[in-house]
Coordinates of C-alpha atoms and ligand atoms in Angstrom, one line a residue:
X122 CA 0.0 0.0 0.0
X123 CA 1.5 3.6 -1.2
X124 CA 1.8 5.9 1.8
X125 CA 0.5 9.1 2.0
X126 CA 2.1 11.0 -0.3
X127 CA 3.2 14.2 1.1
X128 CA 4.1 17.7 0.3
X129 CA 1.0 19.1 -1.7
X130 CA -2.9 18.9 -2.3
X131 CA -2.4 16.3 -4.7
X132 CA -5.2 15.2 -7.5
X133 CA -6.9 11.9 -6.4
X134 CA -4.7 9.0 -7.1
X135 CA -6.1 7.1 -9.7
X136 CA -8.6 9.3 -11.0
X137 CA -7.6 10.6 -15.0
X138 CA -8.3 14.5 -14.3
X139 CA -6.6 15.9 -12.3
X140 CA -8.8 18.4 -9.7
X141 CA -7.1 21.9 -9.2
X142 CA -6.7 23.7 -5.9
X143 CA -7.8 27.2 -7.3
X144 CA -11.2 25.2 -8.4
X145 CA -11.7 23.5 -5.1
X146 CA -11.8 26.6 -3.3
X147 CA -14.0 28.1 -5.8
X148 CA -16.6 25.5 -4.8
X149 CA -16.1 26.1 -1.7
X150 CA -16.4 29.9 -2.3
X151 CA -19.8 29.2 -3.8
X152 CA -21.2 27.7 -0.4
X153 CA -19.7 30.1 2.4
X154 CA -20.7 33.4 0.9
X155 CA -22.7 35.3 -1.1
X156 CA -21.7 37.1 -4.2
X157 CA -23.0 40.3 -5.1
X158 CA -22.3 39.6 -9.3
X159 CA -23.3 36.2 -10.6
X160 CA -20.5 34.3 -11.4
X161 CA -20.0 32.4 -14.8
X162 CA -17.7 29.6 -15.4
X163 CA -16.9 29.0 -19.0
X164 CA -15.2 25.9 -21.1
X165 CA -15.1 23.8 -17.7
X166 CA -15.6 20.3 -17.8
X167 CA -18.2 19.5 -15.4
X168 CA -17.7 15.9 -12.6
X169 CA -21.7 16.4 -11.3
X170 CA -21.3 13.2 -8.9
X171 CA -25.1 11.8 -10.6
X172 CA -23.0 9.1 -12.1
X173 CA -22.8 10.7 -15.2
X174 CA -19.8 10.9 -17.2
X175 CA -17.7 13.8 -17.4
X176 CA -18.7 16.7 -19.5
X177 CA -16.6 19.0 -21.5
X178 CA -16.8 22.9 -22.6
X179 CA -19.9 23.6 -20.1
X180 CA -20.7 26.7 -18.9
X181 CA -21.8 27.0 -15.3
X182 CA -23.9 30.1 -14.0
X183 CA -23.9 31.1 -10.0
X184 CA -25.8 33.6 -8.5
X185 CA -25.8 34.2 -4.8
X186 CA -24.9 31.3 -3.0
X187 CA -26.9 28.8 -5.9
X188 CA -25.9 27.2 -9.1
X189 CA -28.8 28.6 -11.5
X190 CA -27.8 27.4 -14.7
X191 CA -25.5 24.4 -16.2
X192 CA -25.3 23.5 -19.7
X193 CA -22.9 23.6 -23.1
X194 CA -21.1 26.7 -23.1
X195 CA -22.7 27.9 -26.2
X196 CA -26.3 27.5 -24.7
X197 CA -25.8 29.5 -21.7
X198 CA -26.4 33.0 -21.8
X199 CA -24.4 35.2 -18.8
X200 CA -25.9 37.7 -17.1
X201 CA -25.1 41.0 -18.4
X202 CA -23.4 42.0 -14.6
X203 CA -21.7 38.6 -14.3
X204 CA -18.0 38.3 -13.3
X205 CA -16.6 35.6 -15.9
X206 CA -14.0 33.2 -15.3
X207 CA -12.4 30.8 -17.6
X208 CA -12.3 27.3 -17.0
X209 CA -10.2 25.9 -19.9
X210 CA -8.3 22.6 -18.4
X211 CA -10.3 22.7 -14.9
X212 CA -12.9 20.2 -13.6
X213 CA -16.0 20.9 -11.3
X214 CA -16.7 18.9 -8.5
X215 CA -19.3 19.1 -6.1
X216 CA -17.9 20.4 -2.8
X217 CA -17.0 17.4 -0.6
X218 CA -18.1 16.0 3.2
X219 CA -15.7 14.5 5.3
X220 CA -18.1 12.4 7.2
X221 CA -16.0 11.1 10.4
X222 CA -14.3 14.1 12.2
X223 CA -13.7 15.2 15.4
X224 CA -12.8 18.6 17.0
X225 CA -15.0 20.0 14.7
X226 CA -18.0 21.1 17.3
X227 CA -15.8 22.3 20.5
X228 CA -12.7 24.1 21.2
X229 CA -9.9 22.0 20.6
X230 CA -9.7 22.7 17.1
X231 CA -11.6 25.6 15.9
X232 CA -8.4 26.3 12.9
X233 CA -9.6 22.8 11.8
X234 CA -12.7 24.8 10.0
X235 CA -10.3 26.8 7.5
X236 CA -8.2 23.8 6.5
X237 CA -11.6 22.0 5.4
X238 CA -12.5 24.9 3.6
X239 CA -8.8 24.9 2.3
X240 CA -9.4 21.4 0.6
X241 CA -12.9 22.0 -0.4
X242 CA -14.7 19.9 2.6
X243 CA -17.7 22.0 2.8
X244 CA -19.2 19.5 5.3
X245 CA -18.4 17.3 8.2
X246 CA -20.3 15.0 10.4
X247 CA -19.1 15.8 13.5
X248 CA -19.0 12.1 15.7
X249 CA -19.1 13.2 19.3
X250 CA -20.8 16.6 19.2
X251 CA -21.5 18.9 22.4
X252 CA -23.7 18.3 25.2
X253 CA -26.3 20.8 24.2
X254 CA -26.9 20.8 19.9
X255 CA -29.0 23.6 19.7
X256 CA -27.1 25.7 21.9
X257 CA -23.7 25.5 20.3
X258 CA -25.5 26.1 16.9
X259 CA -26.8 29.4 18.2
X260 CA -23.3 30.1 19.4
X261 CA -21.8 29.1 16.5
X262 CA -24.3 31.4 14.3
X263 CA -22.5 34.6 15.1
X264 CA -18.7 33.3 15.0
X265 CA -17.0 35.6 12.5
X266 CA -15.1 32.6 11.1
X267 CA -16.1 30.5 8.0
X268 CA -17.0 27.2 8.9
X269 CA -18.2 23.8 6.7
X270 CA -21.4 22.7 7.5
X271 CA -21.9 20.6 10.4
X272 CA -23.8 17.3 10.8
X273 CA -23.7 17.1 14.3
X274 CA -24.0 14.4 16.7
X275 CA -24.6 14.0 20.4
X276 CA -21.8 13.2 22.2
X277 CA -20.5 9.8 22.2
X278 CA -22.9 7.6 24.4
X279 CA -20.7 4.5 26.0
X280 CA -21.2 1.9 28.5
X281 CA -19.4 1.3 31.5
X282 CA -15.9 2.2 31.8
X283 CA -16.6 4.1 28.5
X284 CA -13.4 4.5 26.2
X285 CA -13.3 8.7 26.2
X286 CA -13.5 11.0 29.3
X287 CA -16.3 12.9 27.8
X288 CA -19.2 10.6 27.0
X289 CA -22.1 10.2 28.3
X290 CA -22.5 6.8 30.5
X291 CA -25.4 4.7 30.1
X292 CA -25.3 1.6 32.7
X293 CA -28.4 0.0 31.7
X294 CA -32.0 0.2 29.1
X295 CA -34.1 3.1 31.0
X296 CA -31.1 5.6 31.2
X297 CA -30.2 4.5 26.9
X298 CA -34.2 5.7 26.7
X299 CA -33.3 8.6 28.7
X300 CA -30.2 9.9 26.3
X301 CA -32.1 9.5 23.0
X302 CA -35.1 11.7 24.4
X303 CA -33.0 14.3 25.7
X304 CA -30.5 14.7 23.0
X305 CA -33.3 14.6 20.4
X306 CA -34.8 17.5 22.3
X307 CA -31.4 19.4 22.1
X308 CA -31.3 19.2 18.6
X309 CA -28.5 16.6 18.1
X310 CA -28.8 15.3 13.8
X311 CA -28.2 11.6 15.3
X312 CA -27.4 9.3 18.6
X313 CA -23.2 8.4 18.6
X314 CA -23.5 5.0 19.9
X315 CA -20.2 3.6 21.1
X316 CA -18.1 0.2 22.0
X317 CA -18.8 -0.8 25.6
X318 CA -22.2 -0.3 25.5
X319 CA -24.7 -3.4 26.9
X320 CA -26.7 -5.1 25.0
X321 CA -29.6 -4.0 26.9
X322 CA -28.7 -0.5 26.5
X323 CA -27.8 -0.4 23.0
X324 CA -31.1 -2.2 22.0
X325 CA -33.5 0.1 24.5
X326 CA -31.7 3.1 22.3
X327 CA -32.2 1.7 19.4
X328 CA -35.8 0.8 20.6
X329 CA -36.0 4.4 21.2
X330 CA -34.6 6.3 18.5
X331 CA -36.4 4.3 16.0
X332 CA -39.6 5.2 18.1
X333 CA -38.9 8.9 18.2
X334 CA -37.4 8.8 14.9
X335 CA -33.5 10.0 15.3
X336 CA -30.7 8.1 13.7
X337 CA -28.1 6.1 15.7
X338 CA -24.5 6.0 14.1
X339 CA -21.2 4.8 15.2
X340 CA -19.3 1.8 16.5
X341 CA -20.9 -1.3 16.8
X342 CA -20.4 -2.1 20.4
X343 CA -18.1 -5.3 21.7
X344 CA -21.3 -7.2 22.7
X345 CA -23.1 -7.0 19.6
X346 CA -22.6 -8.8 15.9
X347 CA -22.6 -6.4 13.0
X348 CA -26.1 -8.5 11.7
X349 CA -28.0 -7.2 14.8
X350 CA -26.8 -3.7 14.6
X351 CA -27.8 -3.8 11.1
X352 CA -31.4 -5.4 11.8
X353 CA -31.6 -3.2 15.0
X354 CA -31.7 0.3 12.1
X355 CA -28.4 1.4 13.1
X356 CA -28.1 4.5 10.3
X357 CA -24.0 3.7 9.6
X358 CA -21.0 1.5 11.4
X359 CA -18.0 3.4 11.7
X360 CA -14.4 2.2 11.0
X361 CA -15.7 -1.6 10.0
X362 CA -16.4 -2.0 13.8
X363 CA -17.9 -6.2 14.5
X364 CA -17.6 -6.7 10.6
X365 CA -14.7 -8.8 10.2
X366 CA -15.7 -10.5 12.9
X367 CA -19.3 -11.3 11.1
X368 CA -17.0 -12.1 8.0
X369 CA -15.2 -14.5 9.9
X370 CA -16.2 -18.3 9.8
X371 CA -16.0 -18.5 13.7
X372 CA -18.3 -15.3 14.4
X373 CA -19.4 -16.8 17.8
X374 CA -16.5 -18.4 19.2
X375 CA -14.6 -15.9 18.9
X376 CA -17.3 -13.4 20.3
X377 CA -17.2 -15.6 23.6
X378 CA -13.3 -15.4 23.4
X379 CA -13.1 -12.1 23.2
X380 CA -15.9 -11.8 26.3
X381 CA -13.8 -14.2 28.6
X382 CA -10.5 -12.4 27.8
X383 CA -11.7 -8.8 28.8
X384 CA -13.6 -9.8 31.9
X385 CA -9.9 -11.3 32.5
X386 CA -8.4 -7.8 32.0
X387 CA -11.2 -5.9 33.8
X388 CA -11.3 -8.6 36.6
X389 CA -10.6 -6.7 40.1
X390 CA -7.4 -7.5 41.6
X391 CA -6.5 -8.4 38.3
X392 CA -2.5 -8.9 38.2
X393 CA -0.3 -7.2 35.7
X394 CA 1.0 -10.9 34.5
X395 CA -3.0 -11.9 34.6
X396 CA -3.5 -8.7 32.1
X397 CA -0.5 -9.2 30.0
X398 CA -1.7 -12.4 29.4
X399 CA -5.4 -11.5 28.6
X400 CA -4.2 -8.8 26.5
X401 CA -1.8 -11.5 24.0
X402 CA -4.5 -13.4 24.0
X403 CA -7.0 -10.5 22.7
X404 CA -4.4 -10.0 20.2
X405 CA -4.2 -13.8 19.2
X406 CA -8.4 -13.8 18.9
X407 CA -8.3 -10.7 16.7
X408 CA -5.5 -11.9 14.1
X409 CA -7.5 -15.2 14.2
X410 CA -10.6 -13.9 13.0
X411 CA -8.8 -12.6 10.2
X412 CA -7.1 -15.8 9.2
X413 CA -10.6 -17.0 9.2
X414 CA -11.8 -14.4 6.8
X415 CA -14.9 -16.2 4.4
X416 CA -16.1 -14.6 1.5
X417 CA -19.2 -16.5 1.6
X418 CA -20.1 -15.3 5.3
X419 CA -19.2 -11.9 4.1
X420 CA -21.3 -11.2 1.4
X421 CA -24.2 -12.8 3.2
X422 CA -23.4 -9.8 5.8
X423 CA -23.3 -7.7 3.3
X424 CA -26.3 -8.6 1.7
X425 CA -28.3 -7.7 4.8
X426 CA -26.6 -4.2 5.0
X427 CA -28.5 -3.5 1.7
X428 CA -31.3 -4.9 2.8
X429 CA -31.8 -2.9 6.2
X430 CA -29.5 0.3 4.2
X431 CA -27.0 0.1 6.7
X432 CA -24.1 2.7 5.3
X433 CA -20.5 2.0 6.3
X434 CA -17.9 4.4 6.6
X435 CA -14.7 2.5 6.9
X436 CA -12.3 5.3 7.7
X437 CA -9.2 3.9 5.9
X438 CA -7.2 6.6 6.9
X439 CA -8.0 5.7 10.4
X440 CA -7.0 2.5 9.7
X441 CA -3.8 2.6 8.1
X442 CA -2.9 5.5 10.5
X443 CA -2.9 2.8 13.1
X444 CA -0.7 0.6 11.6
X445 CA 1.6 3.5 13.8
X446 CA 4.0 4.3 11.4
X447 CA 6.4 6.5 12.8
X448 CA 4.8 10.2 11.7
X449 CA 7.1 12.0 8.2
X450 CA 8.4 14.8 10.0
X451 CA 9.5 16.2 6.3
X452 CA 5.6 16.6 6.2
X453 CA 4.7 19.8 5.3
X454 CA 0.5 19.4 6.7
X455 CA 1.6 19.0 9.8
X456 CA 2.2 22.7 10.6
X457 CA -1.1 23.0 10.4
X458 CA -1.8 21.6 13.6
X459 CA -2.2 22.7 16.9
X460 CA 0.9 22.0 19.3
X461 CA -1.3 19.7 21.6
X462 CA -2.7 17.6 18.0
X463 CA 0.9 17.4 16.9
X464 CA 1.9 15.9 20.6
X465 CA -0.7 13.6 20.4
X466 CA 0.3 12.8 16.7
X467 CA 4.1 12.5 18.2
X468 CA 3.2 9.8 20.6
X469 CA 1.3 7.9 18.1
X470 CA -1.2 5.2 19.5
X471 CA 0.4 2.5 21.2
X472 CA 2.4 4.9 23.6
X473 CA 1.1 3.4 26.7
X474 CA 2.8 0.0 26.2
X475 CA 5.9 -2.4 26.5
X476 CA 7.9 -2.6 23.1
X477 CA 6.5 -6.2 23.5
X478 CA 2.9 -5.1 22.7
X479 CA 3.0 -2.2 21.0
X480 CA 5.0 -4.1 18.3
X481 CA 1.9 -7.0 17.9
X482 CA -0.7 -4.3 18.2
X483 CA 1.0 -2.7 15.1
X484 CA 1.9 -6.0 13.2
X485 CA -2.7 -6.5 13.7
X486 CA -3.3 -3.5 12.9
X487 CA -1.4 -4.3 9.5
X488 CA -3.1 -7.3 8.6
X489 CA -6.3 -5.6 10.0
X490 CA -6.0 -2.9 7.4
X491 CA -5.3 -5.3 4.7
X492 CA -8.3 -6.9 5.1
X493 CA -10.4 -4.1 5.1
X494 CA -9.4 -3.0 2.0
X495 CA -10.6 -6.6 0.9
X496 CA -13.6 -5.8 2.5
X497 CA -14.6 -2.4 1.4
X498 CA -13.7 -3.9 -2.2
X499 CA -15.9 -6.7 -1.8
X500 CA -18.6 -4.3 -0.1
X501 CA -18.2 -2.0 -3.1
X502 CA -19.1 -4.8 -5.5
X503 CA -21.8 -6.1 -3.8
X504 CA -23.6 -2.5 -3.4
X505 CA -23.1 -1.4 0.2
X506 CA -23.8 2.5 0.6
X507 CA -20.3 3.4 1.5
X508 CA -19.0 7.1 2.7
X509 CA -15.5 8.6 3.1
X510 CA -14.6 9.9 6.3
X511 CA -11.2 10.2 7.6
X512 CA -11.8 10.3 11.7
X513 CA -9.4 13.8 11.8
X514 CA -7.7 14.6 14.4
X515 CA -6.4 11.2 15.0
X516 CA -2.4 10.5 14.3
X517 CA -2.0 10.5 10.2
X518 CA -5.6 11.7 9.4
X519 CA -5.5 15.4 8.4
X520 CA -8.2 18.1 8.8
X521 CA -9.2 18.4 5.4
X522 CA -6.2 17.6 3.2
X523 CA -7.6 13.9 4.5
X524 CA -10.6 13.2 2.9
X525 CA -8.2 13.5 -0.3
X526 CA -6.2 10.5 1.2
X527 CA -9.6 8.5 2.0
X528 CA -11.0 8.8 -1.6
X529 CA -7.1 7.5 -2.8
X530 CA -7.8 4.7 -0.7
X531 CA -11.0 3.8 -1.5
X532 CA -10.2 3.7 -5.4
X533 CA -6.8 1.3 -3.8
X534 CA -9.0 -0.9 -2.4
X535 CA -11.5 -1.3 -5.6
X536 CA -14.0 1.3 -5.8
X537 CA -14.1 3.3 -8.9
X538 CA -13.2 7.1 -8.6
X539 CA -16.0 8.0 -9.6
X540 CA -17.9 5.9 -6.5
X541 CA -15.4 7.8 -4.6
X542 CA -16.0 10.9 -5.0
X543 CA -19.6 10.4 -4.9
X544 CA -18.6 8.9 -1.3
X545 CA -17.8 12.5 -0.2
X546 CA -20.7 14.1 -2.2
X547 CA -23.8 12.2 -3.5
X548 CA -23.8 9.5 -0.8
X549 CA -23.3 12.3 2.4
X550 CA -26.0 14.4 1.1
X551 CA -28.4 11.3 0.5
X552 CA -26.9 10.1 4.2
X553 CA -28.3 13.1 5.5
X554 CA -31.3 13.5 3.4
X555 CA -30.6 16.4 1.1
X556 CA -29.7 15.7 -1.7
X557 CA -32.3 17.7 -3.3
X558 CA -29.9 20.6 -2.4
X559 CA -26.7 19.0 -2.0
X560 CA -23.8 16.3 -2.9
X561 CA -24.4 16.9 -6.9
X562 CA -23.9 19.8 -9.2
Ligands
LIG632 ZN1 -14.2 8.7 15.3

């Protein structure tokens, strides 16, 4: 697999046109403000993201902050006031959605909004939003700043001993009834449901936001299969979470492994040699389950993902990333960030352990990625709804230069670049239900 390629904004690997940066942020320019002249494009060829082919000489009209008219140059008449820019050798895409960040909806990276803009990310779905929706929208109304459009979610609702400081527990059904009523009433787009959550909790939540009617997205948790997330109406499964484990031929065993070893790890009084050994073994169960890898049991997974429209977003970028390669200081993106992101980049993601570990948690992560790109190759043929999202802020994916990354690797592991780019465009406006005003040109 090529690495990230550094250094530039480069055109999407794999794709035959070349996209230009000066272009980009025209798109972009088109959604943040309003201009006073309407704008014509002429002798542009024109990517639309229908699944059309792309079309040469075309003349594109804008006025305000909408595209008003599209067609052959020759049959467009410009306005008489319009501002007219040549588009000879350029392409028109819609402007993209990065639909896994992070940092986008509180204050750790608010410069994270201009380098989306920057790359002509125009909208995000924001995977553990703030406590209250509706008031940081009404705070965010009068920021000065350009920002992409947020999809926000609540913030991420876990289970006991919940992986991240700042989610919101839920220990058993009535309080997962509890959080989808009250976040739903503070405007939050969608429910972030997360790994350690109970059975019993997950499925009261998603008892409840199907009632109430407000999406769930996000991990599958630890103690449920990908097929019951799917039949349960879960909206999208981040990162591939449970489904190499409901592509594997020993789906259950494995489950009850996996249970036995972490009540091993979690067990009070627990000693270090008791965890160590819990933890190889963890390690052992999840390289298993991909030597165990069957096509067959896949696409029956996959089959019921189109059935029940469950949309993945596999985060590639994510993925790879945590293979932990040690970070190109040579670079140059990274002086975009923040001194606390570029620590946390610095220390990569297996810090916390011996050399021991940390080595077999990056040699998994290797053959985890591997097969992903099997999987979102097989998923691609078989017709799963798939979206590119990077998960920015974590080590090696990139605020906005990212989601260029992500559509190189979704063409790498089969899809064609045209299916990529509609990833970013077509599919996250149909994900969030408007496309009648979004995704396509
Ligand atoms: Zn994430």
């Amino acid at each position: 697999m090529a690495r990230i390629a550094p250094g530039r904004l480069r055109p999407l690997r794999g794709y035959n046109s070349p996209f230009s940066l000066p272009l980009i942020i025209l798109v972009v320019l088109w959604s943040v403000s309003v201009w006073s002249q309407p704008l014509v494009i002429r002798h542009i060829t024109v990517i639309d993201a229908t699944g059309r082919a792309a079309e040469p000489d075309m003349s594109v009209v804008i006025d305000g902050d909408r595209i008003v008219a599209l067609g052959p140059w020759k049959k467009i008449h410009a306005p008489k006031d319009a501002v007219t820019l040549d588009g000879e050798g350029k392409f028109l895409i819609p402007g993209l959605w990065d639909m896994h960040v992070h940092g986008a909806s509180d204050n750790r990276a608010p410069w994270s909004h201009l380098l989306f803009l920057a790359n002509g990310v125009v909208g995000v779905r924001d995977m553990s939003g703030p406590p209250d929706a509706r008031a940081w929208r009404a705070t965010q109304a009068s920021a000065p700043a350009p920002s992409p459009t947020v999809y926000l979610g609540s913030p991420i609702v876990d289970g006991q001993n919940p992986v991240w400081p700042n989610s919101i527990v839920v220990a058993n059904a009535a309080q997962g009834r509890e959080v989808v009523d009250q976040q739903q009433q503070r405007g939050a787009d969608f429910i972030k449901v997360y790994s350690k959550l109970s059975r019993d909790a997950y499925f009261a939540i998603a008892n409840e936001a199907n009632k109430i009617g407000i999406p769930f997205e996000g991990h599958v948790p630890e103690s449920v299969t990908a097929a019951e997330a799917s039949g349960a109406g879960q909206r999208s499964i981040e990162h591939l979470t449970q489904v190499a484990l409901g592509s594997s031929s020993e789906e259950e065993a494995s489950i009850a492994e996996l249970q036995r070893l972490e009540a091993q790890f979690r067990a009070p009084g627990a000693t270090m040699a008791q965890k160590m050994e819990a933890g190889r073994g963890i390690i052992e169960v999840n390289t298993r389950i991909v030597q165990t890898f069957d096509e067959a049991t896949a696409r029956s997974l996959f089959a019921l993902f189109i059935k029940n429209g469950t949309w993945q977003t596999p985060t590639l970028s994510l993925l790879q990333g945590q293979i932990d390669d040690p970070l190109d200081t040579n670079d140059p993106r990274l002086k975009y960030l923040s001194k606390e992101v570029r620590s946390k980049w610095d220390d990569g993601y297996y810090k916390h352990y011996p050399p021991g570990p940390r080595a077999a948690l990056a040699e998994l992560s290797k053959a985890q990625f591997d097969e992903s790109m099997k999987i979102v190759g097989l998923m691609y043929k078989s017709g799963v709804p798939i979206l590119a999202g990077t998960d920015t802020m974590n080590p090696h994916c990139f605020p906005g230069f990212g989601i260029h990354d992500e559509l190189a690797l979704l063409v790498d592991a089969g899809m064609s670049p045209l299916a990529a780019l509609q990833a970013a465009s077509r599919n996250a406006a149909q994900f969030i239900c408007q496309l009648d005003r979004r995704g396509t040109i």
